[in-house]
CSV table of C-alpha atoms and ligand atoms in Angstrom, one decimal:
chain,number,residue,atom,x,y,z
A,21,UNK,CA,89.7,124.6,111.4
A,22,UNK,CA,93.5,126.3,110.4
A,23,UNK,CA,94.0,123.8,108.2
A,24,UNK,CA,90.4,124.1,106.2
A,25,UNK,CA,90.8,127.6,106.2
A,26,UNK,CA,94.5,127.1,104.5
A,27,UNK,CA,92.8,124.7,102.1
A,28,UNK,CA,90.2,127.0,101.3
A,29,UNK,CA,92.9,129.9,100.8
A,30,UNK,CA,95.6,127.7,98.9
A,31,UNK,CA,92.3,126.8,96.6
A,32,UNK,CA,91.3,130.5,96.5
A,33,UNK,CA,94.6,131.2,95.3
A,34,UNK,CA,94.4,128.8,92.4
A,35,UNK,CA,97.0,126.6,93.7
A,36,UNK,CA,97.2,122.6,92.7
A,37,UNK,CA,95.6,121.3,95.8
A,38,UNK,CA,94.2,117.8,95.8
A,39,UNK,CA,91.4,117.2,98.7
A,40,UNK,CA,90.4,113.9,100.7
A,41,UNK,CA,88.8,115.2,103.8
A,42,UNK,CA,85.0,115.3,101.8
A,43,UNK,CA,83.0,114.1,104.4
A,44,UNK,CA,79.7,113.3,101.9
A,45,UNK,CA,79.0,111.1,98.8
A,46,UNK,CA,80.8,112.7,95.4
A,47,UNK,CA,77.7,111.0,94.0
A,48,UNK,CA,74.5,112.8,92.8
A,49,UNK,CA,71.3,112.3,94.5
A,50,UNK,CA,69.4,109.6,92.1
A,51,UNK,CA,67.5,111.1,89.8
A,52,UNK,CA,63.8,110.3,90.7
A,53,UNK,CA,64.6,111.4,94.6
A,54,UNK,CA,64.9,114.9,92.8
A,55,UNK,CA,61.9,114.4,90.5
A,56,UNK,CA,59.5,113.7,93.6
A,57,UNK,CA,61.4,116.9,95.3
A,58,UNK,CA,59.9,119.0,92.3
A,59,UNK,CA,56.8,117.6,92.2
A,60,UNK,CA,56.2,118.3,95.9
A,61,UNK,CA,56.8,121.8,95.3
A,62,UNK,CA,54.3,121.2,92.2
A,63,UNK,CA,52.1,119.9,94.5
A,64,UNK,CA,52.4,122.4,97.0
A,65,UNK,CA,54.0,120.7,99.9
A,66,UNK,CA,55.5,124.1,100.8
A,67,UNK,CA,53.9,124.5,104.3
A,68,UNK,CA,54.6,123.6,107.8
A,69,UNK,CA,55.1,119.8,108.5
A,70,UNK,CA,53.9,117.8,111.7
A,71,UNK,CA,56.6,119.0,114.2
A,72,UNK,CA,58.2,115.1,114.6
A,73,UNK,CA,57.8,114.9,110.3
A,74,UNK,CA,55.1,114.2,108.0
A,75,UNK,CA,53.0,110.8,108.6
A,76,UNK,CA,53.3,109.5,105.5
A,77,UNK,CA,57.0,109.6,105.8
A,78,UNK,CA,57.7,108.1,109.3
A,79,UNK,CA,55.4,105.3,107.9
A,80,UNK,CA,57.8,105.0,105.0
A,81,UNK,CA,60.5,105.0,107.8
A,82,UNK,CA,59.0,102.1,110.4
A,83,UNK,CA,58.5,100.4,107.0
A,84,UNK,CA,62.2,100.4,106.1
A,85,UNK,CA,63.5,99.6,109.6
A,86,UNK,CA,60.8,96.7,109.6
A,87,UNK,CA,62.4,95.3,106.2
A,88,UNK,CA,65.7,96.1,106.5
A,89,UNK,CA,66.3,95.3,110.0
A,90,UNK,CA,63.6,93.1,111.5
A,91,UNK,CA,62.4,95.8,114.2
A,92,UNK,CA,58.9,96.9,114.6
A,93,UNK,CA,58.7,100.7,115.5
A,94,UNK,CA,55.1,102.9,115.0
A,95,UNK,CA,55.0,106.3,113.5
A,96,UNK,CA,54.6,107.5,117.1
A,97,UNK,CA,58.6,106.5,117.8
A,98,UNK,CA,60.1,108.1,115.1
A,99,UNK,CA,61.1,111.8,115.0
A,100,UNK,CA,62.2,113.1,111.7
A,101,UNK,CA,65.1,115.6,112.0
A,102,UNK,CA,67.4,118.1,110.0
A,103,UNK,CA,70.0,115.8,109.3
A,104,UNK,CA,71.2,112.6,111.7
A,105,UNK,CA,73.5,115.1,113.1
A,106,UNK,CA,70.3,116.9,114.5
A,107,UNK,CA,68.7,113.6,115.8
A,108,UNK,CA,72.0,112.9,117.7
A,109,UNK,CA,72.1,116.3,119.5
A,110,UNK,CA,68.1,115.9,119.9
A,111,UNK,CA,68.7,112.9,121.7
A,112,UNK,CA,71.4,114.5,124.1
A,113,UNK,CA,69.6,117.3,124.9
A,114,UNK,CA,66.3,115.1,125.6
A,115,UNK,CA,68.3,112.7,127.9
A,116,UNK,CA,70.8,114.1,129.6
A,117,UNK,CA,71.1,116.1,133.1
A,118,UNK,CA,73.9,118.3,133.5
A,119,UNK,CA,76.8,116.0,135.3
A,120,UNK,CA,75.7,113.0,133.5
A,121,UNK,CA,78.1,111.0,131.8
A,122,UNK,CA,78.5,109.7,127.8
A,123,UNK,CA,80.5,106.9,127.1
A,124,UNK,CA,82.7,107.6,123.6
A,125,UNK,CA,84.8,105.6,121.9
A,126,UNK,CA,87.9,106.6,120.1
A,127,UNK,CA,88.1,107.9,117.4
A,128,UNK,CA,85.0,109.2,117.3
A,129,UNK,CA,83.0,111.5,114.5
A,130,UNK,CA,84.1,115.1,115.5
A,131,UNK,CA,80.5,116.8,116.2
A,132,UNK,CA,79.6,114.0,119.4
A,133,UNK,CA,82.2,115.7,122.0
A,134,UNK,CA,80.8,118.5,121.2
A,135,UNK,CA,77.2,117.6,121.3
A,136,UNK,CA,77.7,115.9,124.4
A,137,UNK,CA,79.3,118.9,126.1
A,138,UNK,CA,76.4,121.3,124.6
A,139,UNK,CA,74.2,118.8,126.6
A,140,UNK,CA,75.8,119.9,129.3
A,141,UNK,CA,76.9,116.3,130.3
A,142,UNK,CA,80.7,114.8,129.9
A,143,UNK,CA,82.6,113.1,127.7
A,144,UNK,CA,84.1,109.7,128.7
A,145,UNK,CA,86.1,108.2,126.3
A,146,UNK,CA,87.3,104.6,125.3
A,147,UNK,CA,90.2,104.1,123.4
A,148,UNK,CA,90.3,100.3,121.7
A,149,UNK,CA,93.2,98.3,122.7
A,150,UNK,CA,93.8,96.2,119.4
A,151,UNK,CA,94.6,97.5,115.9
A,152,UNK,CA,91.0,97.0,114.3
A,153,UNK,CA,89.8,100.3,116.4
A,154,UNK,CA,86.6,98.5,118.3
A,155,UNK,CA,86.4,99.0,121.6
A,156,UNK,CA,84.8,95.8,123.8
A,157,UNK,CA,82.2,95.1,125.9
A,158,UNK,CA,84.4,94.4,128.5
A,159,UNK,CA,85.9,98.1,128.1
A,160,UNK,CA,82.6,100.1,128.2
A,161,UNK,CA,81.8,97.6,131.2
A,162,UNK,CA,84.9,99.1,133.2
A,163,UNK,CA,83.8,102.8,132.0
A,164,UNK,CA,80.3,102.7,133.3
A,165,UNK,CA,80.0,104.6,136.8
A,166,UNK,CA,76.7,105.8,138.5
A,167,UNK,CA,76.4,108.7,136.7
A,168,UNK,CA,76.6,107.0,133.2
A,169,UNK,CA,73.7,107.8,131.0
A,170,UNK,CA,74.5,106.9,127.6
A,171,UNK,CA,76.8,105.1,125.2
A,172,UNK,CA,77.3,106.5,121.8
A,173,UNK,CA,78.2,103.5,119.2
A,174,UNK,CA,78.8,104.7,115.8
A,175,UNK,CA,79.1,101.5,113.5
A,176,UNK,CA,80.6,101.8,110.8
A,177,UNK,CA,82.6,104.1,112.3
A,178,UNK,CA,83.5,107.2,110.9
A,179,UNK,CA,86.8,107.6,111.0
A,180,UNK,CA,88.1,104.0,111.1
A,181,UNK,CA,85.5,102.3,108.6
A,182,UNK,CA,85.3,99.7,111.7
A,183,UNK,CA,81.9,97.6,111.8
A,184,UNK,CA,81.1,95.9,114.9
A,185,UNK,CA,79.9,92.3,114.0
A,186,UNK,CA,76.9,90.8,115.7
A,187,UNK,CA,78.8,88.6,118.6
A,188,UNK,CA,80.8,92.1,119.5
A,189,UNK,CA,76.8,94.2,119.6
A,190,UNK,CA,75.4,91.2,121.4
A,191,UNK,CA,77.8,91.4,124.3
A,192,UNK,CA,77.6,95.0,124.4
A,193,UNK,CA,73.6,95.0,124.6
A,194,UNK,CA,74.2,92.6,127.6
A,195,UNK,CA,75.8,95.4,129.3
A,196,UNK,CA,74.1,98.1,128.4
A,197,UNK,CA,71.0,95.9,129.4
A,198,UNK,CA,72.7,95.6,132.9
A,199,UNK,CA,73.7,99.0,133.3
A,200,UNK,CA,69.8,100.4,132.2
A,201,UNK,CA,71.7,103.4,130.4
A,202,UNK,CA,70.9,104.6,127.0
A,203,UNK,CA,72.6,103.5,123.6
A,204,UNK,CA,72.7,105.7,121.1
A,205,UNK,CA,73.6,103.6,118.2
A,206,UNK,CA,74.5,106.1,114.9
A,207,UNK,CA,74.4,103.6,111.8
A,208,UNK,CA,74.2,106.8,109.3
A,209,UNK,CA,76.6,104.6,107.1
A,210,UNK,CA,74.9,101.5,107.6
A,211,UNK,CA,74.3,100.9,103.8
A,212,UNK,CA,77.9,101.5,102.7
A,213,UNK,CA,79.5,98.0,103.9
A,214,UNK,CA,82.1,95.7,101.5
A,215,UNK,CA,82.7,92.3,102.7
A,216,UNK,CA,81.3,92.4,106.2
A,217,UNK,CA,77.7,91.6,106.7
A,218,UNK,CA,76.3,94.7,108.2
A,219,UNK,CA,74.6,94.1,112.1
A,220,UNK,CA,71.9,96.4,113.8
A,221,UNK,CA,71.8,97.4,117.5
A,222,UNK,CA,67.9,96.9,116.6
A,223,UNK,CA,68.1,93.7,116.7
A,224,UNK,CA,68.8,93.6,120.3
A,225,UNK,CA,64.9,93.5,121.5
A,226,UNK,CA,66.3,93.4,125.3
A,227,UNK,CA,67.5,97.1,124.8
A,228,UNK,CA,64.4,97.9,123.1
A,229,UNK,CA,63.7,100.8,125.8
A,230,UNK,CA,67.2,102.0,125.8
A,231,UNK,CA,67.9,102.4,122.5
A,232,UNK,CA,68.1,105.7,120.6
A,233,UNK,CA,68.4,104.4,117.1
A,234,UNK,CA,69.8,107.1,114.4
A,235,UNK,CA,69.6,106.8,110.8
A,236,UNK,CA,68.8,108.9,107.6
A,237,UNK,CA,69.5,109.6,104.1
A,238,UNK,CA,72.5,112.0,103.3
A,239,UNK,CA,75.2,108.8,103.2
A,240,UNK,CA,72.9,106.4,101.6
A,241,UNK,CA,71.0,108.5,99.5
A,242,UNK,CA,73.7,110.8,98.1
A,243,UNK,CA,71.8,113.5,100.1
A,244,UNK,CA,73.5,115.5,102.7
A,245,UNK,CA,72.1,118.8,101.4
A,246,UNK,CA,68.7,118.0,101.9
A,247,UNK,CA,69.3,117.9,105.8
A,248,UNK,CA,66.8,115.1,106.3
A,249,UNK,CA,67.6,112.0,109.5
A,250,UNK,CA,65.4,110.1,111.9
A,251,UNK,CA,65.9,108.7,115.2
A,252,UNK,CA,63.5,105.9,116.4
A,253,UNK,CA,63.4,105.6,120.2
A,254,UNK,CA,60.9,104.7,122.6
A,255,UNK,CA,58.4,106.9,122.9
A,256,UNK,CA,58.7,109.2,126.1
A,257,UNK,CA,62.1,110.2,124.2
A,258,UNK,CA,60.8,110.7,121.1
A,259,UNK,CA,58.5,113.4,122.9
A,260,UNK,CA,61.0,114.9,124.5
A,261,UNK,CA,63.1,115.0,121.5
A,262,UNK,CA,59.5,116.3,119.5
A,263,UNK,CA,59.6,119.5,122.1
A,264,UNK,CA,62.9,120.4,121.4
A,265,UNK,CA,62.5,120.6,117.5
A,266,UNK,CA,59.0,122.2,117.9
A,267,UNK,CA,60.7,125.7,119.1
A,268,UNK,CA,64.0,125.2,117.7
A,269,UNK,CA,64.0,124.0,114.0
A,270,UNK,CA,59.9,123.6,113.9
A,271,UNK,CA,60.1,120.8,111.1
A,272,UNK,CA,62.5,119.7,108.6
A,273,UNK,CA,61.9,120.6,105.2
A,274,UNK,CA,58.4,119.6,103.5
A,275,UNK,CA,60.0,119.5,100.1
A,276,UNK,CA,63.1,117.2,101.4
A,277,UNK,CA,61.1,114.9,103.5
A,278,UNK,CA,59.0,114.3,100.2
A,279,UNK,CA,62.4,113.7,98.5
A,280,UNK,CA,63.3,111.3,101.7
A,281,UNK,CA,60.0,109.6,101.2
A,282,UNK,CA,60.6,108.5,97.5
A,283,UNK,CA,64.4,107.3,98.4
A,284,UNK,CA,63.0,105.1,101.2
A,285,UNK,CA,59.8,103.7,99.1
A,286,UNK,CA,61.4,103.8,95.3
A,287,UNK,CA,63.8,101.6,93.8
A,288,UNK,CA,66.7,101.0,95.5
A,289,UNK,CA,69.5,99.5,92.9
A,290,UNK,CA,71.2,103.0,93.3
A,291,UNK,CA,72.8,102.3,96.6
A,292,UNK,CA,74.5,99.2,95.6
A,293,UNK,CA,76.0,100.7,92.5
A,294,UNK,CA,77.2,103.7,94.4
A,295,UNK,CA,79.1,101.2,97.0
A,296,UNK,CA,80.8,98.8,94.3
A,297,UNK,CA,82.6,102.3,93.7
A,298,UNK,CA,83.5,102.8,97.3
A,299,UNK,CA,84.6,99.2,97.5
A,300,UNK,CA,87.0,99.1,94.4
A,301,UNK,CA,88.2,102.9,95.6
A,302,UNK,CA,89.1,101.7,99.1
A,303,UNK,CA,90.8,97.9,97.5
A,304,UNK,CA,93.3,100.8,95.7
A,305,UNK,CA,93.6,102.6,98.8
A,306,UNK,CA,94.8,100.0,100.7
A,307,UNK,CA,96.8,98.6,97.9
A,308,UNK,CA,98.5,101.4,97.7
A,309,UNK,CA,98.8,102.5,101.6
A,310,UNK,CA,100.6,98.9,101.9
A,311,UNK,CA,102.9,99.7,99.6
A,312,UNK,CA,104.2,102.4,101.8
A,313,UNK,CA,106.6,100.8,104.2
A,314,UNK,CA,105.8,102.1,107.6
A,315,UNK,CA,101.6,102.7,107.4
A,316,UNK,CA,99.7,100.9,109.4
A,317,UNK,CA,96.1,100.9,108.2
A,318,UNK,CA,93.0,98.6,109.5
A,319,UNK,CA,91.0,97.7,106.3
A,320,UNK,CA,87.7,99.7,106.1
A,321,UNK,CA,84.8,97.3,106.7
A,322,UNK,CA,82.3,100.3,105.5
A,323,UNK,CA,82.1,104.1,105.2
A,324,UNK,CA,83.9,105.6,102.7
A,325,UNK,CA,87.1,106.7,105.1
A,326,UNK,CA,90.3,104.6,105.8
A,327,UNK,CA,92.6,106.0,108.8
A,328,UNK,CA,95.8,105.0,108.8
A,329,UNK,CA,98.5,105.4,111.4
A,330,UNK,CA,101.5,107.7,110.0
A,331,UNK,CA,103.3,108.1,113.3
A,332,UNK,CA,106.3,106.7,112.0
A,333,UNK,CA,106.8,109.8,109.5
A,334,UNK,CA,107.1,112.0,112.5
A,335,UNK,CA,110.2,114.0,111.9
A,336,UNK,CA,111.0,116.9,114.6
A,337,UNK,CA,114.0,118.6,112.0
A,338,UNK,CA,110.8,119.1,109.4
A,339,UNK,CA,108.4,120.3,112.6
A,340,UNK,CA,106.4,117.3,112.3
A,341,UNK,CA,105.7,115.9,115.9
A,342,UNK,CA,101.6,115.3,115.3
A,343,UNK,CA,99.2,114.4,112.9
A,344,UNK,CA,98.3,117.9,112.8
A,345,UNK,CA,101.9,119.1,111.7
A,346,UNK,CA,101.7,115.9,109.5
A,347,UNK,CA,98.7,117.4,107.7
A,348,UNK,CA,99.8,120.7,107.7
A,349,UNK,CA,103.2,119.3,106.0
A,350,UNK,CA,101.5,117.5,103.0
A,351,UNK,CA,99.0,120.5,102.2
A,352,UNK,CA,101.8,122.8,102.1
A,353,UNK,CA,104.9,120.8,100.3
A,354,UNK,CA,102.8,118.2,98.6
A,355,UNK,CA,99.4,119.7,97.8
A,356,UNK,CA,97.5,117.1,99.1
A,357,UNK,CA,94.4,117.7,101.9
A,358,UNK,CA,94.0,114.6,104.4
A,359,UNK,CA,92.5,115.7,108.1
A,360,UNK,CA,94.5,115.2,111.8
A,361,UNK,CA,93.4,112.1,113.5
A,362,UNK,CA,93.6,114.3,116.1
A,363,UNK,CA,90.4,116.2,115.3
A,364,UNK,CA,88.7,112.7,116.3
A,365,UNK,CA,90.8,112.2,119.2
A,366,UNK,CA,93.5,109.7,118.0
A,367,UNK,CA,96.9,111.2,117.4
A,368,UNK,CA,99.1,109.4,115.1
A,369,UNK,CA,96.5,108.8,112.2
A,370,UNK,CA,94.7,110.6,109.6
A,371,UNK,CA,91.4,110.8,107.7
A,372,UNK,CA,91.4,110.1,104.3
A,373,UNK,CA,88.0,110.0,102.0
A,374,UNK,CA,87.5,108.0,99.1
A,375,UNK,CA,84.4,109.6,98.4
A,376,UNK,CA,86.6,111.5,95.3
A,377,UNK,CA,87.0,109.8,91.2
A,378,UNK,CA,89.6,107.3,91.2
A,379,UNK,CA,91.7,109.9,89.2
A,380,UNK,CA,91.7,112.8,92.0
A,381,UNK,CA,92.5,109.3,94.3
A,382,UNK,CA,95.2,108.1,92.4
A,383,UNK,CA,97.2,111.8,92.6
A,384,UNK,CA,96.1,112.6,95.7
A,385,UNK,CA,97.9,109.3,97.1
A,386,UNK,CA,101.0,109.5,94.8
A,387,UNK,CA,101.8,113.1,96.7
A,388,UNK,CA,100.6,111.4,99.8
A,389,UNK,CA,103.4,108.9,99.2
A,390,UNK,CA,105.8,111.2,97.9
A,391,UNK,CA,105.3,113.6,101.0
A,392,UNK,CA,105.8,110.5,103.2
A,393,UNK,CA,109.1,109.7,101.9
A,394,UNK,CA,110.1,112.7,102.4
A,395,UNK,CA,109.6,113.0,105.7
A,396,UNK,CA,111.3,109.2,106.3
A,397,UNK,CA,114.5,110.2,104.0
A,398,UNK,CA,115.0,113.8,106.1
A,399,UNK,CA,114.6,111.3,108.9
A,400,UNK,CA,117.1,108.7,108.1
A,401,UNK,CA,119.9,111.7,106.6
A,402,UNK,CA,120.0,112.7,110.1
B,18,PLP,N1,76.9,110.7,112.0
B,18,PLP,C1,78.1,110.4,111.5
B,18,PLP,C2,78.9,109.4,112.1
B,18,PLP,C3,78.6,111.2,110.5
B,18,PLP,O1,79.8,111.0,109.9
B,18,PLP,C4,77.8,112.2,109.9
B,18,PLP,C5,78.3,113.1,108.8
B,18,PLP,O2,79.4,113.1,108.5
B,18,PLP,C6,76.5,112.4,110.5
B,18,PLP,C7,76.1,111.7,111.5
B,18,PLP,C8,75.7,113.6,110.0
B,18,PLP,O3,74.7,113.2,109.1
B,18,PLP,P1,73.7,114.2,108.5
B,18,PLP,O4,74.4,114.9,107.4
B,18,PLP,O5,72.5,113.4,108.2
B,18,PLP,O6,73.4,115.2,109.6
């Protein structure tokens, strides 16, 4: 939070500030998702919705997840939220019991501690052992205890771009199977994947009942503002989940679940185009992180983040002992915004986005790298 707030003051300011830490698409939303979010409001879809989402759209939704990943689900599953960050917290707060435990691995997306504590249950973490940043099923194994209740699995992972492939989610479905705890499996970024094929905890039938599935549009879509997610989930959750939105948010928007509707049923030929971009913006970022003699970066499998470890530009004599310092360092000597890794609970890395214009990458890594060897020549002078 310091560090956005210096961000936002250096940019106040007018200073020369160059920013990876965007967290959404830099594209627009495609054009005839807006058209259909006009026309609802033409058409007066201004009221109230159905408290778990309009019909018509958790149709569009079961639809989807029929095509695009093989699993059957009825309207009567699916609970359309205000955002996936809102199914997520649903989900916690529908499942868990003060006491209860939720299995995390590091690093993890920011907002699930936090979820998990305002669920009033606690946060166990798992920290991978190799460099790729998966944990195994073997590890969550060893983490389970009696008063487990669910694992959150976020693949692609944001921050690592790590995707699980479909040997690692089948022996994790074993153990969760086993264990009879809850997954909740976030695949927000399931559509933004380069080389590696892209595998669904749906398609685990043996889990069927213990899966919370979360999905939605702001990643894929290029719609984050509209606050539109879903979870699928069988359906005594999905109730549960239903009475908590009915006297907290009521509904999410009528106009943006109309504007979800057309991005799920229209064409589609926007998605792809929008990740050839991520793809040749993330080949340059790791061209030019390797270039960098002592980063250490897993290659992004998906998402639109790379996190590589800077640990070896600590320098105490410049005050930079974390990736915190590190961060504060480059924003104030180099002009260039990247976030901690220890804002997702891995020290020792840092976040960068290449949701930005090749341009804004291309400065924004040439301070990056000038700020780096910095730090290692004050380093090796003393
Ligand atoms: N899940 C993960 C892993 C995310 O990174 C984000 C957003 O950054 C979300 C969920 C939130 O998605 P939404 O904007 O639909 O609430």
């Amino acid at each position: 939070m310091s560090l956005t707030s210096l961000l936002a003051r250096l940019q106040r300011q007018g200073a020369d500030v160059v920013s990876l830490v965007a967290g959404q698409p830099d594209f627009p939303t495609p054009p005839h998702v807006c058209r259909a979010a006009i026309q609802a409001i033409e058409e007066g879809h201004t009221k109230y919705t159905a408290v778990d989402g309009a019909h018509e759209l958790k149709q569009a939704i079961a639809d989807w997840i029929k095509a695009e990943r093989g699993a059957v689900y009825s309207p009567d599953e699916i609970v359309v939220t205000c955002g996936a960050k809102h199914a997520v917290l649903q989900s916690l707060l529908a499942i868990c019991d003060p006491g209860d435990e939720v299995i995390l691995p590091v690093p993890y997306w920011v907002s699930y501690p936090e979820q998990i504590k305002l669920s009033d249950a606690i946060v166990k973490t798992v920290t991978p052992l190799g460099a790729d940043l998966k944990i195994t099923a073997a590890q969550l194994k060893q983490t389970i205890t009696d008063r487990t209740k669910a694992f959150i699995l976020n693949s692609p992972c944001n921050p690592s771009g790590a995707v699980y492939a479909s040997a690692e989610l089948a022996q994790m479905a074993d153990v969760i199977r086993a264990a009879g705890i809850y997954v909740i499996a976030d695949e927000i970024y399931d559509k933004i994947v380069f080389e590696q094929a892209f595998s669904s905890m749906t398609a685990f039938a043996e889990i069927r009942d213990q899966l919370i599935y979360i999905n939605g549009v702001s990643k894929s879509y290029a719609m984050t503002g509209w606050r539109i997610g879903f979870l699928a989930a069988p359906q005594p959750v999905a109730v549960a989940v239903a009475k908590y939105q009915g006297h907290s948010t009521t509904n999410a928007a009528s106009i943006s679940q109309r504007a979800a509707l057309a991005a799920y049923r229209e064409e589609q030929s926007f998605v792809a185009d929008m990740v050839s971009a991520y793809q040749e913006r993330r080949d340059y970022v790791m061209g030019r992180l390797g270039g960098m003699r002592h980063v250490i970066c897993a290659t992004p499998q998906g998402t639109f983040y790379a996190f590589p470890e800077l640990a070896a530009y600590y320098n105490k004599n410049k005050g930079v002992t974390s990736s915190f310092d590190l961060c504060q360092y480059l924003l104030e000597n180099y002009g260039v915004a990247l976030v901690p890794g220890s804002a997702f609970g891995m020290e020792g890395h840092v976040r960068l986005s290449f949701a930005v214009a090749m341009a804004t990458l291309r400065k924004a890594l040439d301070r990056v790298q000038a700020g780096l060897r910095s730090l290692a020549q004050q380093d090796e002078a003393t």
